[in-house]
Short mmCIF file of C-alpha atoms in Angstrom, two decimals:
data_model
loop_
_atom_site.label_atom_id
_atom_site.label_comp_id
_atom_site.label_asym_id
_atom_site.label_seq_id
_atom_site.Cartn_x
_atom_site.Cartn_y
_atom_site.Cartn_z
CA UNK A 1 115.78 113.85 88.90
CA UNK A 2 116.97 111.69 85.97
CA UNK A 3 120.01 109.50 86.65
CA UNK A 4 123.36 110.68 85.38
CA UNK A 5 124.63 108.68 82.42
CA UNK A 6 127.18 106.01 83.21
CA UNK A 7 130.60 106.75 81.68
CA UNK A 8 131.67 104.58 78.76
CA UNK A 9 134.82 102.49 78.82
CA UNK A 10 137.05 104.84 76.85
CA UNK A 11 138.38 106.26 80.12
CA UNK A 12 139.46 102.78 81.22
CA UNK A 13 141.42 102.17 78.00
CA UNK A 14 143.17 105.52 78.38
CA UNK A 15 143.92 104.72 82.02
CA UNK A 16 145.43 101.35 81.08
CA UNK A 17 147.62 103.05 78.46
CA UNK A 18 148.75 105.74 80.90
CA UNK A 19 149.47 103.15 83.59
CA UNK A 20 151.47 101.01 81.16
CA UNK A 21 153.79 103.95 80.38
CA UNK A 22 154.05 105.08 84.02
CA UNK A 23 154.77 101.55 85.25
CA UNK A 24 157.13 100.95 82.35
CA UNK A 25 159.09 104.06 83.33
CA UNK A 26 159.37 102.89 86.94
CA UNK A 27 160.26 99.31 85.96
CA UNK A 28 162.94 100.68 83.66
CA UNK A 29 164.27 103.19 86.18
CA UNK A 30 164.61 100.92 89.21
CA UNK A 31 167.34 98.64 87.78
CA UNK A 32 168.93 101.73 86.21
CA UNK A 33 169.12 103.33 89.68
CA UNK A 34 170.95 100.26 90.96
CA UNK A 35 173.47 100.44 88.11
CA UNK A 36 173.85 104.18 88.67
CA UNK A 37 174.59 103.46 92.35
CA UNK A 38 177.21 100.91 91.36
CA UNK A 39 178.87 103.49 89.13
CA UNK A 40 179.05 105.79 92.17
CA UNK A 41 180.83 103.09 94.20
CA UNK A 42 177.90 101.58 96.10
CA UNK A 43 178.12 98.11 97.60
CA UNK A 44 175.26 95.62 98.02
CA UNK A 45 174.19 97.11 101.35
CA UNK A 46 173.97 100.65 99.93
CA UNK A 47 171.91 99.43 96.98
CA UNK A 48 169.56 97.71 99.40
CA UNK A 49 169.12 100.96 101.36
CA UNK A 50 168.39 102.91 98.17
CA UNK A 51 165.84 100.30 97.10
CA UNK A 52 164.29 100.43 100.57
CA UNK A 53 163.90 104.23 100.46
CA UNK A 54 161.81 103.82 97.28
CA UNK A 55 159.34 101.71 99.25
CA UNK A 56 159.60 103.37 102.68
CA UNK A 57 159.24 107.06 101.84
CA UNK A 58 155.73 106.69 100.32
CA UNK A 59 154.49 104.91 103.46
CA UNK A 60 154.06 108.26 105.23
CA UNK A 61 151.99 109.73 102.38
CA UNK A 62 149.68 106.81 101.54
CA UNK A 63 146.91 107.35 104.09
CA UNK A 64 146.80 111.19 103.75
CA UNK A 65 146.53 110.81 99.97
CA UNK A 66 143.75 108.27 100.40
CA UNK A 67 141.90 110.62 102.77
CA UNK A 68 142.19 113.45 100.27
CA UNK A 69 140.88 111.30 97.43
CA UNK A 70 137.92 110.09 99.49
CA UNK A 71 136.67 113.70 99.69
CA UNK A 72 137.69 115.01 96.28
CA UNK A 73 138.68 114.17 92.75
CA UNK A 74 140.96 111.34 91.71
CA UNK A 75 142.29 112.70 88.41
CA UNK A 76 144.69 115.37 89.80
CA UNK A 77 146.80 112.67 91.42
CA UNK A 78 147.60 111.12 88.02
CA UNK A 79 149.56 114.01 86.41
CA UNK A 80 151.11 114.80 89.80
CA UNK A 81 152.36 111.22 89.98
CA UNK A 82 153.75 111.38 86.44
CA UNK A 83 155.62 114.62 87.24
CA UNK A 84 157.16 113.08 90.36
CA UNK A 85 158.12 109.88 88.51
CA UNK A 86 159.70 111.81 85.63
CA UNK A 87 161.43 114.28 87.95
CA UNK A 88 162.75 111.45 90.12
CA UNK A 89 164.16 109.72 87.05
CA UNK A 90 165.92 112.85 85.73
CA UNK A 91 167.34 113.82 89.11
CA UNK A 92 168.47 110.24 89.81
CA UNK A 93 170.31 110.27 86.50
CA UNK A 94 172.17 113.45 87.43
CA UNK A 95 172.74 112.65 91.12
CA UNK A 96 176.38 112.89 92.16
CA UNK A 97 176.14 111.08 95.51
CA UNK A 98 174.46 108.00 96.94
CA UNK A 99 172.46 110.12 99.41
CA UNK A 100 170.99 112.22 96.60
CA UNK A 101 170.29 109.08 94.59
CA UNK A 102 168.35 107.58 97.52
CA UNK A 103 166.29 110.77 97.94
CA UNK A 104 165.35 110.98 94.27
CA UNK A 105 164.55 107.27 94.23
CA UNK A 106 162.13 107.98 97.08
CA UNK A 107 160.57 110.81 95.05
CA UNK A 108 160.05 108.36 92.21
CA UNK A 109 158.35 105.94 94.60
CA UNK A 110 156.12 108.75 95.90
CA UNK A 111 155.10 109.57 92.33
CA UNK A 112 154.24 105.95 91.64
CA UNK A 113 152.15 105.87 94.81
CA UNK A 114 150.26 109.05 93.80
CA UNK A 115 149.48 107.64 90.37
CA UNK A 116 148.35 104.25 91.67
CA UNK A 117 146.11 105.65 94.44
CA UNK A 118 144.46 108.03 91.99
CA UNK A 119 144.06 105.39 89.29
CA UNK A 120 142.69 102.66 91.57
CA UNK A 121 140.25 105.10 93.18
CA UNK A 122 139.10 106.17 89.72
CA UNK A 123 138.41 102.56 88.72
CA UNK A 124 136.51 101.93 91.95
CA UNK A 125 134.48 105.12 91.62
CA UNK A 126 133.56 104.91 87.93
CA UNK A 127 132.77 101.18 87.80
CA UNK A 128 129.48 99.59 88.78
CA UNK A 129 129.97 96.98 91.54
CA UNK A 130 129.38 94.13 89.09
CA UNK A 131 132.07 95.57 86.77
CA UNK A 132 134.81 96.16 89.33
CA UNK A 133 136.48 92.74 89.07
CA UNK A 134 136.67 93.02 85.28
CA UNK A 135 137.79 96.66 85.26
CA UNK A 136 140.44 96.15 87.95
CA UNK A 137 141.68 93.14 85.96
CA UNK A 138 141.99 95.21 82.79
CA UNK A 139 143.57 98.07 84.73
CA UNK A 140 146.35 95.84 86.09
CA UNK A 141 147.18 94.70 82.55
CA UNK A 142 148.82 98.11 82.21
CA UNK A 143 151.09 97.32 85.16
CA UNK A 144 151.96 93.91 83.72
CA UNK A 145 152.86 95.41 80.33
CA UNK A 146 155.10 97.97 82.00
CA UNK A 147 156.76 95.31 84.15
CA UNK A 148 157.32 93.17 81.06
CA UNK A 149 158.85 95.83 78.81
CA UNK A 150 160.61 98.14 81.30
CA UNK A 151 163.44 95.85 82.49
CA UNK A 152 164.09 94.65 78.94
CA UNK A 153 164.44 98.25 77.74
CA UNK A 154 166.77 99.06 80.62
CA UNK A 155 168.92 96.03 79.80
CA UNK A 156 169.21 97.14 76.17
CA UNK A 157 170.38 100.64 77.12
CA UNK A 158 172.74 99.92 80.03
CA UNK A 159 176.23 98.62 79.32
CA UNK A 160 179.17 98.11 81.66
CA UNK A 161 181.76 97.70 78.90
CA UNK A 162 184.72 100.06 78.89
CA UNK A 163 183.50 101.81 82.04
CA UNK A 164 180.32 103.05 80.35
CA UNK A 165 177.96 102.15 83.22
CA UNK A 166 177.71 105.71 84.58
CA UNK A 167 176.86 107.15 81.17
CA UNK A 168 174.48 104.39 80.05
CA UNK A 169 172.62 104.23 83.37
CA UNK A 170 172.08 107.99 83.17
CA UNK A 171 170.77 107.56 79.62
CA UNK A 172 168.35 104.86 80.78
CA UNK A 173 167.02 107.11 83.55
CA UNK A 174 166.50 110.02 81.15
CA UNK A 175 164.69 107.74 78.72
CA UNK A 176 162.55 106.54 81.64
CA UNK A 177 161.50 110.14 82.27
CA UNK A 178 160.46 110.49 78.63
CA UNK A 179 158.46 107.25 78.84
CA UNK A 180 156.68 108.55 81.93
CA UNK A 181 155.84 111.81 80.14
CA UNK A 182 154.04 109.86 77.40
CA UNK A 183 151.39 109.05 80.02
CA UNK A 184 150.13 112.63 79.75
CA UNK A 185 148.78 111.91 76.28
CA UNK A 186 146.19 109.49 77.70
CA UNK A 187 145.04 111.44 80.77
CA UNK A 188 142.61 113.85 79.08
CA UNK A 189 138.98 113.80 80.32
CA UNK A 190 139.62 110.63 82.27
CA UNK A 191 137.39 111.44 85.24
CA UNK A 192 133.64 111.53 84.69
CA UNK A 193 131.85 114.68 85.83
CA UNK A 194 129.55 112.81 88.21
CA UNK A 195 132.34 110.73 89.78
CA UNK A 196 133.52 113.22 92.39
CA UNK A 197 133.81 111.96 95.95
CA UNK A 198 131.24 112.59 98.68
CA UNK A 199 130.97 116.16 99.96
CA UNK A 200 133.07 116.85 103.02
CA UNK A 201 130.08 117.72 105.14
CA UNK A 202 128.36 114.37 104.46
CA UNK A 203 131.32 112.00 104.75
CA UNK A 204 132.85 111.64 108.18
CA UNK A 205 136.44 110.57 108.63
CA UNK A 206 136.49 106.83 109.28
CA UNK A 207 139.34 105.85 111.65
CA UNK A 208 142.09 103.70 110.17
CA UNK A 209 141.49 101.14 112.91
CA UNK A 210 137.83 100.97 111.92
CA UNK A 211 138.76 100.33 108.29
CA UNK A 212 141.20 97.57 109.26
CA UNK A 213 138.57 95.91 111.47
CA UNK A 214 136.04 95.75 108.64
CA UNK A 215 135.51 92.15 107.57
CA UNK A 216 137.28 91.50 104.28
CA UNK A 217 139.73 94.42 104.37
CA UNK A 218 142.58 92.66 106.28
CA UNK A 219 142.24 89.59 104.05
CA UNK A 220 142.42 91.70 100.89
CA UNK A 221 145.48 93.55 102.18
CA UNK A 222 147.27 90.32 103.16
CA UNK A 223 146.50 88.60 99.85
CA UNK A 224 147.87 91.59 97.95
CA UNK A 225 151.01 91.65 100.11
CA UNK A 226 151.59 87.92 99.61
CA UNK A 227 151.15 88.05 95.83
CA UNK A 228 153.37 91.11 95.39
CA UNK A 229 156.05 89.62 97.65
CA UNK A 230 156.03 86.44 95.59
CA UNK A 231 156.44 88.43 92.36
CA UNK A 232 159.28 90.56 93.75
CA UNK A 233 161.22 87.67 95.28
CA UNK A 234 160.76 85.55 92.17
CA UNK A 235 162.24 88.36 90.06
CA UNK A 236 165.13 88.92 92.48
CA UNK A 237 166.09 85.32 93.31
CA UNK A 238 165.41 83.36 90.11
CA UNK A 239 168.72 84.66 88.64
CA UNK A 240 170.50 83.37 91.77
CA UNK A 241 168.84 79.97 91.41
CA UNK A 242 169.74 79.96 87.71
CA UNK A 243 173.38 80.63 88.50
CA UNK A 244 173.49 77.68 90.94
CA UNK A 245 171.82 75.37 88.41
CA UNK A 246 173.86 76.52 85.41
CA UNK A 247 170.95 78.26 83.64
CA UNK A 248 172.13 81.06 81.33
CA UNK A 249 171.07 84.64 82.20
CA UNK A 250 169.30 84.97 78.83
CA UNK A 251 167.24 81.89 79.66
CA UNK A 252 166.40 83.27 83.09
CA UNK A 253 165.20 86.48 81.42
CA UNK A 254 162.96 84.48 79.11
CA UNK A 255 161.55 82.55 82.08
CA UNK A 256 160.69 85.80 83.87
CA UNK A 257 159.10 87.18 80.70
CA UNK A 258 157.06 83.99 80.41
CA UNK A 259 155.81 84.52 83.95
CA UNK A 260 154.78 88.09 83.16
CA UNK A 261 153.01 87.04 79.94
CA UNK A 262 151.04 84.38 81.83
CA UNK A 263 149.96 87.04 84.34
CA UNK A 264 148.59 89.16 81.50
CA UNK A 265 146.78 86.12 80.07
CA UNK A 266 145.10 85.50 83.44
CA UNK A 267 143.78 89.05 83.57
CA UNK A 268 142.44 88.83 80.03
CA UNK A 269 140.29 85.78 80.86
CA UNK A 270 139.37 86.81 84.40
CA UNK A 271 135.74 87.67 83.59
CA UNK A 272 134.72 84.17 82.40
CA UNK A 273 136.65 82.60 85.28
CA UNK A 274 134.74 84.76 87.76
CA UNK A 275 131.42 83.78 86.22
CA UNK A 276 132.25 80.12 86.80
CA UNK A 277 133.78 80.28 90.28
CA UNK A 278 133.09 83.58 92.07
CA UNK A 279 135.69 86.00 93.40
CA UNK A 280 136.54 84.40 96.74
CA UNK A 281 136.79 80.88 95.30
CA UNK A 282 139.03 82.05 92.44
CA UNK A 283 141.21 84.03 94.83
CA UNK A 284 141.66 81.16 97.28
CA UNK A 285 142.29 78.60 94.51
CA UNK A 286 144.90 80.70 92.70
CA UNK A 287 146.70 81.53 95.97
CA UNK A 288 146.78 77.86 96.97
CA UNK A 289 148.06 76.67 93.59
CA UNK A 290 150.49 79.59 93.47
CA UNK A 291 151.86 78.65 96.89
CA UNK A 292 152.45 75.04 95.84
CA UNK A 293 154.07 76.10 92.55
CA UNK A 294 156.24 78.69 94.28
CA UNK A 295 157.56 76.07 96.72
CA UNK A 296 158.13 73.68 93.79
CA UNK A 297 160.54 76.18 92.20
CA UNK A 298 163.01 75.07 94.88
CA UNK A 299 163.10 71.57 93.33
CA UNK A 300 166.03 70.73 90.96
CA UNK A 301 163.87 70.22 87.85
CA UNK A 302 164.83 70.50 84.15
CA UNK A 303 164.53 73.91 82.52
CA UNK A 304 161.45 73.00 80.49
CA UNK A 305 159.64 71.84 83.64
CA UNK A 306 160.66 75.07 85.37
CA UNK A 307 159.22 77.01 82.41
CA UNK A 308 155.89 75.19 82.72
CA UNK A 309 155.79 75.80 86.48
CA UNK A 310 156.59 79.50 86.08
CA UNK A 311 153.91 79.93 83.41
CA UNK A 312 151.34 78.32 85.71
CA UNK A 313 152.62 80.37 88.65
CA UNK A 314 152.37 83.59 86.66
CA UNK A 315 148.77 82.74 85.72
CA UNK A 316 147.89 82.13 89.39
CA UNK A 317 149.59 85.32 90.57
CA UNK A 318 147.69 87.34 87.97
CA UNK A 319 144.41 87.05 89.87
CA UNK A 320 145.60 88.24 93.27
CA UNK A 321 146.13 91.97 92.72
CA UNK A 322 142.93 92.94 90.87
CA UNK A 323 140.68 90.71 92.99
CA UNK A 324 142.21 92.00 96.21
CA UNK A 325 141.45 95.55 95.02
CA UNK A 326 137.78 94.69 94.56
CA UNK A 327 137.71 92.83 97.88
CA UNK A 328 139.03 95.88 99.74
CA UNK A 329 136.82 98.38 97.87
CA UNK A 330 133.59 96.48 98.42
CA UNK A 331 134.35 95.61 102.05
CA UNK A 332 135.47 99.08 103.15
CA UNK A 333 133.11 101.75 104.52
CA UNK A 334 131.59 103.84 101.73
CA UNK A 335 133.29 107.08 102.83
CA UNK A 336 136.78 105.53 103.11
CA UNK A 337 137.37 103.39 100.05
CA UNK A 338 140.33 105.40 98.76
CA UNK A 339 141.84 105.27 102.25
CA UNK A 340 141.34 101.50 102.28
CA UNK A 341 143.11 101.24 98.91
CA UNK A 342 145.91 103.39 100.32
CA UNK A 343 146.21 100.99 103.28
CA UNK A 344 146.41 98.12 100.81
CA UNK A 345 149.26 99.90 99.02
CA UNK A 346 150.91 100.53 102.40
CA UNK A 347 150.81 96.77 103.02
CA UNK A 348 152.36 96.24 99.60
CA UNK A 349 155.19 98.63 100.38
CA UNK A 350 155.84 96.97 103.74
CA UNK A 351 155.96 93.63 101.94
CA UNK A 352 158.45 95.04 99.45
CA UNK A 353 160.72 95.98 102.35
CA UNK A 354 160.20 92.99 104.66
CA UNK A 355 160.03 90.18 102.10
CA UNK A 356 163.47 90.76 100.50
CA UNK A 357 165.06 91.18 103.94
CA UNK A 358 163.47 87.94 105.18
CA UNK A 359 164.34 86.13 101.95
CA UNK A 360 167.95 87.24 102.21
CA UNK A 361 168.18 86.05 105.81
CA UNK A 362 166.62 82.69 105.00
CA UNK A 363 168.77 82.24 101.89
CA UNK A 364 171.90 82.93 103.91
CA UNK A 365 170.98 80.23 106.42
CA UNK A 366 169.17 77.57 104.37
CA UNK A 367 170.25 78.16 100.76
CA UNK A 368 168.99 80.11 97.77
CA UNK A 369 165.95 77.88 97.19
CA UNK A 370 164.57 78.41 100.71
CA UNK A 371 162.91 81.79 100.00
CA UNK A 372 160.58 80.10 97.52
CA UNK A 373 159.40 77.73 100.24
CA UNK A 374 158.78 80.75 102.50
CA UNK A 375 156.74 82.43 99.77
CA UNK A 376 154.81 79.22 99.20
CA UNK A 377 153.80 79.20 102.86
CA UNK A 378 152.83 82.89 102.64
CA UNK A 379 150.58 82.28 99.63
CA UNK A 380 148.96 79.24 101.23
CA UNK A 381 148.20 81.40 104.28
CA UNK A 382 146.64 83.97 101.95
CA UNK A 383 144.54 81.21 100.39
CA UNK A 384 143.20 80.35 103.84
CA UNK A 385 142.14 83.96 104.42
CA UNK A 386 140.52 84.13 100.98
CA UNK A 387 138.69 80.87 101.70
CA UNK A 388 136.87 82.61 104.53
CA UNK A 389 135.43 84.85 101.85
CA UNK A 390 133.76 81.84 100.23
CA UNK A 391 131.83 81.23 103.46
CA UNK A 392 131.04 84.95 103.66
CA UNK A 393 129.52 84.85 100.17
CA UNK A 394 127.32 81.91 101.17
CA UNK A 395 126.28 83.43 104.50
CA UNK A 396 125.48 86.86 103.11
CA UNK A 397 126.69 90.26 104.26
CA UNK A 398 128.01 90.82 107.74
CA UNK A 399 125.83 92.46 110.40
CA UNK A 400 126.19 96.21 110.48
CA UNK A 401 128.75 97.44 112.97
CA UNK A 402 130.64 100.58 113.78
CA UNK A 403 133.11 100.02 110.96
CA UNK A 404 130.89 98.44 108.34
CA UNK A 405 128.63 100.18 105.88
CA UNK A 406 125.18 100.91 107.25
CA UNK A 407 122.46 101.52 104.70
CA UNK A 408 120.77 104.82 105.31
CA UNK A 409 117.12 105.55 104.59
CA UNK A 410 118.12 108.91 103.12
CA UNK A 411 118.12 109.32 99.33
CA UNK A 412 121.04 107.58 97.64
CA UNK A 413 124.05 109.78 96.95
CA UNK A 414 127.77 109.46 96.55
CA UNK A 415 128.29 108.37 100.16
CA UNK A 416 125.00 106.51 100.64
CA UNK A 417 124.11 103.38 98.66
CA UNK A 418 120.68 101.75 98.63
CA UNK A 419 120.25 98.02 98.25
CA UNK A 420 118.31 97.01 95.18
CA UNK A 421 116.09 93.93 95.05
CA UNK A 422 118.44 92.05 92.73
CA UNK A 423 119.72 88.66 93.91
CA UNK A 424 122.66 88.94 96.26
CA UNK A 425 126.08 88.09 94.82
CA UNK A 426 129.67 88.37 95.94
CA UNK A 427 129.50 92.15 95.72
CA UNK A 428 126.97 94.51 97.23
CA UNK A 429 125.10 96.10 94.36
CA UNK A 430 124.09 99.71 94.08
CA UNK A 431 120.97 101.06 92.41
CA UNK A 432 121.38 102.47 88.94
CA UNK A 433 120.87 106.17 89.71
CA UNK A 434 124.11 106.27 91.71
CA UNK A 435 126.13 103.61 89.91
CA UNK A 436 128.71 106.01 88.59
CA UNK A 437 128.94 107.88 91.88
CA UNK A 438 130.65 105.07 93.79
CA UNK A 439 133.28 106.60 95.96
CA UNK A 440 136.57 104.77 96.09
#
């Protein structure tokens, strides 16, 4: 039987565009939800609860969605996610109580989770193993663009002058829904015909505990959690640091934009960096440097020095998310890669809840600069876990166990991958006939 043709890269460009609009809508809506809550009389505690519901509600759906994607198509999750994001934005804008606002914020978070699980699984499934680092890097550029533009757009639309916050925050949320809907224009024919998941009868359900015990999966999840926590806390607490140091809000906004631009730059040059260093070495190095730079933000340095540090920090943080995706995908059992990606997203959501709470507690006790020291320690710990991957690359693949992938003598198919005689590298390589059948 002749091998199925490998899909071109047009699908990846369309996915990046769709993700940029979906992430832009979410990044625009989240601050708008906070302003909408303030217009309804919320205090800081209520806003924290509403923000927590966005991250907590999707936790219950992550693993079931990953299970479903492991045994079926990825593409249906993308429009479903866009509908939930857009609906959550519209209903948040029209909510008349804080309880309703929290519920619709959770719906928005569920939509974002659906889109991201489907999109990440699609990248894993339609990319050859040697292309996954590059394609995940390009995919996350969409997220960075949305995170860069969304808050700026929200700031331009929302005004608190003359009691206009309720009206302008509603406008921002409605515009967010329109931005999310633009994603539909890029979702046509995005899943290749031969990229469906393994048939249900041939792919057994791998226990969650077995996935988490697979060498490489816990490290990838922890690295992702550490990097995302650093990004979130940096965004939340840099304005507080700026206020204490007399840095104008406009300057703080430029500093955060500089960080986001440096993250995009890192992902654009990730392929040549990987050729020179390897995935595990690049991941451990960027986490280590990122940890040191994050802790250095606590130092009372001039604004121009802070700008240089944040640019370097943004570049280091840019490697963590895409490389942790590849680490988890290539370490997980073949029949449970979408579930492993869902567990990674679950770790991210837990980090989004626990990190701000911990940072707030530490800041209340030790000052506003202390959270950056905490994040520095977290990133250095992630670097240590990633460093174990360097030894793994040198030692070769782990012995087969109950939770690791065991090569089967049966003919290669979507859930069974044969080793080819090519030289071993950081990733396990699949033979060409089933390259585009990789399950996520």
